[in-house]
């Protein structure tokens, strides 16, 4: 069933739906079935990465679906081990071959890995790949303000999006404000905090009863009202549909304030602080 999803315009003019679909752990035939279902249900923004080893699966799901390619927004990401310029250029091409696509709508640097000192080179590769028509919009993940500032200082080009860990237990208030002030869109990874114990959270359960909605729907609606694009992953068509059904109700100021109370300084799922954490 198709849902009407609001559109967001990035600083380079590309439009994205206000909610997307995560694909981490959706691999092989099971993954392709899950992603095709998500497209059927109404998702148009699909998030993959070189390191998820499922760009091929995403490509297969696109071919199985009846939705025209130009109505989809496909994101992939450059791994840390390919941040040097020549390696990055090759990895972007390899990403496309794996998915059997001509272009990605969005391509992101997966982690800054600041100790390695190569993220500006990687950024230059993304800038060039965009000029060559391989990518429509370029962004990053897990970049702190100091990393974002360096990109713009060294290349004059600002990312369109920064995809960061964001959920009720880690609401990234300061980083979101910084993005807003600098016209960079926020995208939320693990928007449901991987559901570990969040589904039983008392505050969110209380709000969900008020609206006759599920806990997941309250959380995803909260992301939308914060101005961030959540990309929940689900392998089940029912939960995919549930997660998309968030545009027919609104959280009021009191409820938003109650949600804000849930954040904790140590609320990251796996303690992955981009200042020190590295992923290759
Ligand atoms: N840039 C980065 O560094 C980075 C890092 C992590 C993730 N990501 C991206 O962000 C996406 C989302 O994050 P995530 O996959 O880590 O976690 P998530 O979307 O917060 O949670 C996924 C988990 O929630 C369950 N779930 C989904 N909807 C549900 C619902 N309505 N009710 C109950 N359970 C539900 C799923 O199970 P079922 O499948 O069984 O429904 C799955 O176990 C990833 O898939 C990936 O694309 C990016």
mmCIF file of C-alpha atoms and ligand atoms in Angstrom:
data_model
loop_
_atom_site.group_PDB
_atom_site.id
_atom_site.type_symbol
_atom_site.label_atom_id
_atom_site.label_comp_id
_atom_site.label_asym_id
_atom_site.label_seq_id
_atom_site.Cartn_x
_atom_site.Cartn_y
_atom_site.Cartn_z
ATOM 1 C CA UNK A 1 0.000 0.000 0.000
ATOM 2 C CA UNK A 2 1.390 3.419 -0.923
ATOM 3 C CA UNK A 3 1.621 6.161 1.675
ATOM 4 C CA UNK A 4 1.925 9.851 1.098
ATOM 5 C CA UNK A 5 5.316 10.840 2.503
ATOM 6 C CA UNK A 6 6.416 14.506 2.852
ATOM 7 C CA UNK A 7 9.473 15.591 0.839
ATOM 8 C CA UNK A 8 12.659 17.195 2.110
ATOM 9 C CA UNK A 9 14.897 19.343 -0.114
ATOM 10 C CA UNK A 10 18.663 19.139 0.441
ATOM 11 C CA UNK A 11 21.066 22.108 0.104
ATOM 12 C CA UNK A 12 21.947 20.984 -3.452
ATOM 13 C CA UNK A 13 18.312 20.697 -4.555
ATOM 14 C CA UNK A 14 17.869 16.894 -4.416
ATOM 15 C CA UNK A 15 14.579 15.887 -2.811
ATOM 16 C CA UNK A 16 14.258 12.957 -0.404
ATOM 17 C CA UNK A 17 11.252 11.438 1.341
ATOM 18 C CA UNK A 18 11.039 12.329 5.050
ATOM 19 C CA UNK A 19 11.560 8.669 6.036
ATOM 20 C CA UNK A 20 13.754 5.980 4.477
ATOM 21 C CA UNK A 21 14.510 2.291 4.835
ATOM 22 C CA UNK A 22 17.636 0.769 6.448
ATOM 23 C CA UNK A 23 19.062 -2.444 5.005
ATOM 24 C CA UNK A 24 21.813 -3.469 7.434
ATOM 25 C CA UNK A 25 21.573 -7.291 7.768
ATOM 26 C CA UNK A 26 19.241 -7.642 4.778
ATOM 27 C CA UNK A 27 21.378 -9.810 2.496
ATOM 28 C CA UNK A 28 20.853 -12.437 -0.168
ATOM 29 C CA UNK A 29 17.464 -13.641 -1.314
ATOM 30 C CA UNK A 30 15.857 -13.009 2.078
ATOM 31 C CA UNK A 31 17.206 -9.446 1.909
ATOM 32 C CA UNK A 32 16.023 -8.863 -1.654
ATOM 33 C CA UNK A 33 12.530 -10.069 -0.697
ATOM 34 C CA UNK A 34 12.516 -7.726 2.332
ATOM 35 C CA UNK A 35 13.709 -4.708 0.353
ATOM 36 C CA UNK A 36 11.275 -5.347 -2.536
ATOM 37 C CA UNK A 37 8.505 -5.519 0.066
ATOM 38 C CA UNK A 38 9.655 -2.190 1.533
ATOM 39 C CA UNK A 39 9.459 -0.565 -1.911
ATOM 40 C CA UNK A 40 5.980 -2.079 -2.440
ATOM 41 C CA UNK A 41 4.876 -0.757 0.935
ATOM 42 C CA UNK A 42 5.945 2.736 -0.135
ATOM 43 C CA UNK A 43 9.568 3.396 0.872
ATOM 44 C CA UNK A 44 11.481 5.322 -1.780
ATOM 45 C CA UNK A 45 14.735 6.092 0.090
ATOM 46 C CA UNK A 46 16.889 2.982 0.564
ATOM 47 C CA UNK A 47 20.081 2.998 2.651
ATOM 48 C CA UNK A 48 22.877 0.543 1.900
ATOM 49 C CA UNK A 49 26.679 0.607 2.284
ATOM 50 C CA UNK A 50 29.697 -1.056 0.695
ATOM 51 C CA UNK A 51 30.386 -2.635 4.094
ATOM 52 C CA UNK A 52 26.899 -4.171 4.448
ATOM 53 C CA UNK A 53 27.816 -6.387 1.504
ATOM 54 C CA UNK A 54 24.297 -6.013 0.162
ATOM 55 C CA UNK A 55 24.567 -3.402 -2.575
ATOM 56 C CA UNK A 56 23.919 -6.311 -4.983
ATOM 57 C CA UNK A 57 20.853 -7.272 -2.958
ATOM 58 C CA UNK A 58 19.547 -3.701 -3.135
ATOM 59 C CA UNK A 59 20.121 -3.676 -6.910
ATOM 60 C CA UNK A 60 18.208 -6.945 -7.224
ATOM 61 C CA UNK A 61 15.304 -5.578 -5.146
ATOM 62 C CA UNK A 62 15.153 -2.516 -7.415
ATOM 63 C CA UNK A 63 14.982 -4.746 -10.487
ATOM 64 C CA UNK A 64 12.254 -6.901 -8.905
ATOM 65 C CA UNK A 65 10.131 -3.863 -8.050
ATOM 66 C CA UNK A 66 7.903 -2.066 -10.549
ATOM 67 C CA UNK A 67 8.821 1.408 -9.302
ATOM 68 C CA UNK A 68 10.798 3.440 -11.877
ATOM 69 C CA UNK A 69 14.432 4.043 -10.929
ATOM 70 C CA UNK A 70 13.990 7.834 -11.000
ATOM 71 C CA UNK A 71 11.359 7.647 -8.239
ATOM 72 C CA UNK A 72 13.824 5.914 -5.911
ATOM 73 C CA UNK A 73 16.609 7.458 -3.858
ATOM 74 C CA UNK A 74 19.419 4.965 -3.301
ATOM 75 C CA UNK A 75 22.188 5.708 -0.800
ATOM 76 C CA UNK A 76 25.506 3.918 -0.391
ATOM 77 C CA UNK A 77 28.639 4.614 1.639
ATOM 78 C CA UNK A 78 32.404 4.603 1.220
ATOM 79 C CA UNK A 79 34.285 2.324 3.666
ATOM 80 C CA UNK A 80 37.145 3.645 5.787
ATOM 81 C CA UNK A 81 39.756 1.455 4.086
ATOM 82 C CA UNK A 82 39.162 3.233 0.756
ATOM 83 C CA UNK A 83 39.447 6.865 1.813
ATOM 84 C CA UNK A 84 42.619 7.650 -0.150
ATOM 85 C CA UNK A 85 41.653 9.461 -3.349
ATOM 86 C CA UNK A 86 42.398 6.795 -6.000
ATOM 87 C CA UNK A 87 40.976 4.017 -3.839
ATOM 88 C CA UNK A 88 37.833 6.067 -3.193
ATOM 89 C CA UNK A 89 37.258 6.689 -6.908
ATOM 90 C CA UNK A 90 37.567 2.939 -7.589
ATOM 91 C CA UNK A 91 35.344 1.998 -4.630
ATOM 92 C CA UNK A 92 32.550 4.281 -5.848
ATOM 93 C CA UNK A 93 32.660 2.593 -9.264
ATOM 94 C CA UNK A 94 32.763 -0.836 -7.598
ATOM 95 C CA UNK A 95 29.728 0.137 -5.468
ATOM 96 C CA UNK A 96 27.829 0.915 -8.662
ATOM 97 C CA UNK A 97 28.888 -2.327 -10.381
ATOM 98 C CA UNK A 98 27.810 -4.357 -7.360
ATOM 99 C CA UNK A 99 24.318 -2.851 -7.465
ATOM 100 C CA UNK A 100 24.300 -2.776 -11.269
ATOM 101 C CA UNK A 101 23.258 0.873 -11.133
ATOM 102 C CA UNK A 102 24.364 3.821 -13.289
ATOM 103 C CA UNK A 103 24.278 6.260 -10.402
ATOM 104 C CA UNK A 104 23.621 6.576 -6.667
ATOM 105 C CA UNK A 105 21.313 9.351 -5.549
ATOM 106 C CA UNK A 106 23.320 9.819 -2.391
ATOM 107 C CA UNK A 107 26.826 8.655 -1.507
ATOM 108 C CA UNK A 108 28.250 9.152 1.979
ATOM 109 C CA UNK A 109 31.629 8.772 3.690
ATOM 110 C CA UNK A 110 30.805 6.067 6.255
ATOM 111 C CA UNK A 111 33.016 7.216 9.172
ATOM 112 C CA UNK A 112 35.524 10.094 9.425
ATOM 113 C CA UNK A 113 38.299 7.909 10.940
ATOM 114 C CA UNK A 114 40.066 11.161 11.917
ATOM 115 C CA UNK A 115 43.286 9.464 13.112
ATOM 116 C CA UNK A 116 43.914 8.219 9.566
ATOM 117 C CA UNK A 117 43.698 11.750 8.146
ATOM 118 C CA UNK A 118 42.208 10.801 4.744
ATOM 119 C CA UNK A 119 38.619 12.003 4.901
ATOM 120 C CA UNK A 120 39.258 15.187 2.888
ATOM 121 C CA UNK A 121 40.767 13.105 0.041
ATOM 122 C CA UNK A 122 37.716 10.873 0.183
ATOM 123 C CA UNK A 123 35.504 13.940 0.045
ATOM 124 C CA UNK A 124 37.365 15.199 -3.051
ATOM 125 C CA UNK A 125 36.662 11.829 -4.698
ATOM 126 C CA UNK A 126 32.942 12.188 -3.933
ATOM 127 C CA UNK A 127 32.970 15.745 -5.324
ATOM 128 C CA UNK A 128 34.570 14.487 -8.555
ATOM 129 C CA UNK A 129 32.261 11.455 -8.820
ATOM 130 C CA UNK A 130 29.322 13.850 -8.584
ATOM 131 C CA UNK A 131 30.819 15.910 -11.458
ATOM 132 C CA UNK A 132 31.184 12.696 -13.488
ATOM 133 C CA UNK A 133 27.485 11.881 -12.976
ATOM 134 C CA UNK A 134 28.041 8.828 -10.757
ATOM 135 C CA UNK A 135 26.347 10.406 -7.721
ATOM 136 C CA UNK A 136 23.589 13.027 -7.472
ATOM 137 C CA UNK A 137 24.204 14.258 -3.945
ATOM 138 C CA UNK A 138 27.135 13.805 -1.553
ATOM 139 C CA UNK A 139 27.231 13.623 2.212
ATOM 140 C CA UNK A 140 28.806 12.001 5.223
ATOM 141 C CA UNK A 141 28.000 9.903 8.277
ATOM 142 C CA UNK A 142 29.212 10.292 11.819
ATOM 143 C CA UNK A 143 31.093 13.563 11.181
ATOM 144 C CA UNK A 144 31.539 15.935 14.126
ATOM 145 C CA UNK A 145 31.289 19.708 13.515
ATOM 146 C CA UNK A 146 35.113 19.995 13.382
ATOM 147 C CA UNK A 147 35.244 17.390 10.569
ATOM 148 C CA UNK A 148 32.415 19.095 8.658
ATOM 149 C CA UNK A 149 34.175 22.453 8.961
ATOM 150 C CA UNK A 150 37.380 20.977 7.584
ATOM 151 C CA UNK A 151 35.627 19.609 4.491
ATOM 152 C CA UNK A 152 34.229 22.993 3.625
ATOM 153 C CA UNK A 153 37.469 24.837 4.438
ATOM 154 C CA UNK A 154 39.608 22.523 2.264
ATOM 155 C CA UNK A 155 37.238 21.970 -0.695
ATOM 156 C CA UNK A 156 34.595 24.708 -0.532
ATOM 157 C CA UNK A 157 31.902 22.014 -0.720
ATOM 158 C CA UNK A 158 29.525 21.287 2.117
ATOM 159 C CA UNK A 159 27.824 17.901 2.590
ATOM 160 C CA UNK A 160 24.078 17.751 1.901
ATOM 161 C CA UNK A 161 23.485 15.329 4.754
ATOM 162 C CA UNK A 162 25.126 13.913 7.875
ATOM 163 C CA UNK A 163 23.786 10.495 8.911
ATOM 164 C CA UNK A 164 24.338 10.049 12.645
ATOM 165 C CA UNK A 165 23.317 7.774 15.495
ATOM 166 C CA UNK A 166 20.093 9.329 16.756
ATOM 167 C CA UNK A 167 17.307 7.845 18.876
ATOM 168 C CA UNK A 168 15.479 8.795 22.082
ATOM 169 C CA UNK A 169 18.380 7.588 24.270
ATOM 170 C CA UNK A 170 20.884 9.727 22.324
ATOM 171 C CA UNK A 171 19.101 12.703 20.812
ATOM 172 C CA UNK A 172 22.113 14.633 19.474
ATOM 173 C CA UNK A 173 20.601 18.011 20.331
ATOM 174 C CA UNK A 174 23.782 20.046 19.831
ATOM 175 C CA UNK A 175 24.839 18.283 16.645
ATOM 176 C CA UNK A 176 21.333 18.742 15.188
ATOM 177 C CA UNK A 177 21.402 22.437 16.006
ATOM 178 C CA UNK A 178 24.797 22.758 14.317
ATOM 179 C CA UNK A 179 23.451 21.041 11.184
ATOM 180 C CA UNK A 180 20.441 23.364 11.111
ATOM 181 C CA UNK A 181 22.625 26.457 11.411
ATOM 182 C CA UNK A 182 24.827 25.183 8.578
ATOM 183 C CA UNK A 183 22.067 23.981 6.237
ATOM 184 C CA UNK A 184 23.026 20.305 6.452
ATOM 185 C CA UNK A 185 20.212 17.766 6.774
ATOM 186 C CA UNK A 186 20.302 15.245 9.626
ATOM 187 C CA UNK A 187 19.535 11.580 8.964
ATOM 188 C CA UNK A 188 19.036 9.195 11.928
ATOM 189 C CA UNK A 189 20.690 5.781 11.967
ATOM 190 C CA UNK A 190 19.415 3.114 14.368
ATOM 191 C CA UNK A 191 16.374 5.390 14.784
ATOM 192 C CA UNK A 192 14.631 2.724 16.911
ATOM 193 C CA UNK A 193 17.827 2.115 18.939
ATOM 194 C CA UNK A 194 17.722 -1.386 17.435
ATOM 195 C CA UNK A 195 14.636 -1.900 19.661
ATOM 196 C CA UNK A 196 16.744 -3.479 22.432
ATOM 197 C CA UNK A 197 14.666 -2.367 25.431
ATOM 198 C CA UNK A 198 13.056 0.725 23.948
ATOM 199 C CA UNK A 199 9.717 -0.923 23.149
ATOM 200 C CA UNK A 200 9.056 -1.295 26.888
ATOM 201 C CA UNK A 201 10.006 2.290 27.729
ATOM 202 C CA UNK A 202 7.359 3.696 30.085
ATOM 203 C CA UNK A 203 7.353 7.268 28.804
ATOM 204 C CA UNK A 204 7.010 6.302 25.154
ATOM 205 C CA UNK A 205 4.408 3.645 25.979
ATOM 206 C CA UNK A 206 2.374 6.282 27.806
ATOM 207 C CA UNK A 207 2.529 8.625 24.795
ATOM 208 C CA UNK A 208 1.701 5.780 22.423
ATOM 209 C CA UNK A 209 -1.509 5.013 24.345
ATOM 210 C CA UNK A 210 -2.599 8.665 24.067
ATOM 211 C CA UNK A 211 -2.353 8.467 20.276
ATOM 212 C CA UNK A 212 -3.408 4.866 19.813
ATOM 213 C CA UNK A 213 -0.106 4.292 17.984
ATOM 214 C CA UNK A 214 2.751 1.858 18.538
ATOM 215 C CA UNK A 215 5.958 2.775 20.376
ATOM 216 C CA UNK A 216 7.879 2.570 17.080
ATOM 217 C CA UNK A 217 5.453 4.977 15.427
ATOM 218 C CA UNK A 218 5.847 7.475 18.274
ATOM 219 C CA UNK A 219 9.641 7.299 17.991
ATOM 220 C CA UNK A 220 9.653 7.704 14.198
ATOM 221 C CA UNK A 221 7.181 10.577 14.378
ATOM 222 C CA UNK A 222 9.482 12.200 16.971
ATOM 223 C CA UNK A 223 12.396 12.005 14.468
ATOM 224 C CA UNK A 224 10.232 13.652 11.824
ATOM 225 C CA UNK A 225 9.241 16.481 14.168
ATOM 226 C CA UNK A 226 12.897 16.985 15.149
ATOM 227 C CA UNK A 227 13.612 17.537 11.450
ATOM 228 C CA UNK A 228 15.695 14.382 10.982
ATOM 229 C CA UNK A 229 15.137 11.634 8.397
ATOM 230 C CA UNK A 230 14.858 8.229 10.135
ATOM 231 C CA UNK A 231 15.834 5.071 8.221
ATOM 232 C CA UNK A 232 14.326 2.179 10.229
ATOM 233 C CA UNK A 233 15.159 -1.361 9.125
ATOM 234 C CA UNK A 234 12.587 -4.130 9.238
ATOM 235 C CA UNK A 235 12.393 -7.471 7.502
ATOM 236 C CA UNK A 236 8.634 -7.761 8.085
ATOM 237 C CA UNK A 237 6.110 -6.191 5.663
ATOM 238 C CA UNK A 238 3.745 -5.494 8.599
ATOM 239 C CA UNK A 239 6.385 -3.608 10.582
ATOM 240 C CA UNK A 240 7.592 -1.823 7.421
ATOM 241 C CA UNK A 241 4.034 -0.581 6.925
ATOM 242 C CA UNK A 242 3.672 0.318 10.610
ATOM 243 C CA UNK A 243 6.895 2.347 10.535
ATOM 244 C CA UNK A 244 5.734 4.330 7.519
ATOM 245 C CA UNK A 245 2.368 5.220 9.053
ATOM 246 C CA UNK A 246 3.441 8.285 11.006
ATOM 247 C CA UNK A 247 2.015 11.190 9.026
ATOM 248 C CA UNK A 248 -1.547 11.242 10.412
ATOM 249 C CA UNK A 249 -0.881 12.436 13.957
ATOM 250 C CA UNK A 250 1.302 14.920 15.833
ATOM 251 C CA UNK A 251 3.183 14.977 19.136
ATOM 252 C CA UNK A 252 2.529 18.119 21.149
ATOM 253 C CA UNK A 253 5.145 20.252 22.926
ATOM 254 C CA UNK A 254 4.698 18.424 26.225
ATOM 255 C CA UNK A 255 5.205 15.050 24.564
ATOM 256 C CA UNK A 256 8.283 16.305 22.702
ATOM 257 C CA UNK A 257 9.645 17.552 26.052
ATOM 258 C CA UNK A 258 8.954 14.156 27.655
ATOM 259 C CA UNK A 259 10.866 12.467 24.819
ATOM 260 C CA UNK A 260 13.777 14.900 25.307
ATOM 261 C CA UNK A 261 14.092 13.713 28.915
ATOM 262 C CA UNK A 262 15.075 10.200 27.754
ATOM 263 C CA UNK A 263 18.464 11.149 26.317
ATOM 264 C CA UNK A 264 21.632 10.202 28.223
ATOM 265 C CA UNK A 265 25.269 11.210 27.687
ATOM 266 C CA UNK A 266 26.166 7.490 27.514
ATOM 267 C CA UNK A 267 23.109 6.601 25.428
ATOM 268 C CA UNK A 268 24.977 5.427 22.308
ATOM 269 C CA UNK A 269 24.149 1.785 21.504
ATOM 270 C CA UNK A 270 27.762 0.607 21.145
ATOM 271 C CA UNK A 271 29.718 3.573 22.457
ATOM 272 C CA UNK A 272 30.871 4.527 18.946
ATOM 273 C CA UNK A 273 32.181 8.058 19.440
ATOM 274 C CA UNK A 274 33.284 9.395 16.007
ATOM 275 C CA UNK A 275 36.170 11.296 17.625
ATOM 276 C CA UNK A 276 37.897 8.000 18.435
ATOM 277 C CA UNK A 277 35.949 5.092 16.936
ATOM 278 C CA UNK A 278 37.256 3.846 13.588
ATOM 279 C CA UNK A 279 35.620 1.618 11.016
ATOM 280 C CA UNK A 280 37.342 0.287 7.939
HETATM 281 N N1 LIG B 1 25.987 5.260 9.005
HETATM 282 C C1 LIG B 1 26.180 4.406 9.957
HETATM 283 O O1 LIG B 1 27.257 4.367 10.571
HETATM 284 C C2 LIG B 1 25.097 3.436 10.314
HETATM 285 C C3 LIG B 1 25.200 2.635 11.466
HETATM 286 C C4 LIG B 1 24.150 1.768 11.779
HETATM 287 C C5 LIG B 1 23.033 1.705 10.959
HETATM 288 N N2 LIG B 1 22.951 2.464 9.807
HETATM 289 C C6 LIG B 1 21.750 2.401 8.916
HETATM 290 O O2 LIG B 1 20.594 2.677 9.702
HETATM 291 C C7 LIG B 1 19.632 1.641 9.485
HETATM 292 C C8 LIG B 1 18.726 1.469 10.679
HETATM 293 O O3 LIG B 1 19.459 1.140 11.852
HETATM 294 P P1 LIG B 1 19.502 -0.319 12.493
HETATM 295 O O4 LIG B 1 19.157 -1.335 11.474
HETATM 296 O O5 LIG B 1 20.810 -0.405 13.187
HETATM 297 O O6 LIG B 1 18.413 -0.269 13.665
HETATM 298 P P2 LIG B 1 16.881 0.178 13.797
HETATM 299 O O7 LIG B 1 16.294 0.518 12.496
HETATM 300 O O8 LIG B 1 16.838 1.173 14.913
HETATM 301 O O9 LIG B 1 16.233 -1.155 14.377
HETATM 302 C C9 LIG B 1 16.129 -2.322 13.607
HETATM 303 C C10 LIG B 1 15.534 -3.409 14.484
HETATM 304 O O10 LIG B 1 14.221 -3.019 14.898
HETATM 305 C C11 LIG B 1 13.275 -4.038 14.589
HETATM 306 N N3 LIG B 1 12.035 -3.331 14.238
HETATM 307 C C12 LIG B 1 11.847 -2.481 13.195
HETATM 308 N N4 LIG B 1 10.609 -1.977 13.207
HETATM 309 C C13 LIG B 1 9.976 -2.508 14.291
HETATM 310 C C14 LIG B 1 8.686 -2.355 14.826
HETATM 311 N N5 LIG B 1 7.781 -1.557 14.261
HETATM 312 N N6 LIG B 1 8.373 -3.066 15.954
HETATM 313 C C15 LIG B 1 9.280 -3.892 16.539
HETATM 314 N N7 LIG B 1 10.538 -4.062 16.071
HETATM 315 C C16 LIG B 1 10.877 -3.366 14.952
HETATM 316 C C17 LIG B 1 13.889 -4.821 13.454
HETATM 317 O O11 LIG B 1 13.468 -6.154 13.471
HETATM 318 P P3 LIG B 1 12.712 -6.843 12.215
HETATM 319 O O12 LIG B 1 13.638 -6.721 11.042
HETATM 320 O O13 LIG B 1 12.492 -8.237 12.670
HETATM 321 O O14 LIG B 1 11.429 -6.063 12.037
HETATM 322 C C18 LIG B 1 15.376 -4.732 13.778
HETATM 323 O O15 LIG B 1 15.741 -5.736 14.713
HETATM 324 C C19 LIG B 1 20.514 0.421 9.182
HETATM 325 O O16 LIG B 1 19.770 -0.660 8.646
HETATM 326 C C20 LIG B 1 21.520 1.034 8.251
HETATM 327 O O17 LIG B 1 20.970 1.178 6.949
HETATM 328 C C21 LIG B 1 23.959 3.334 9.498
#
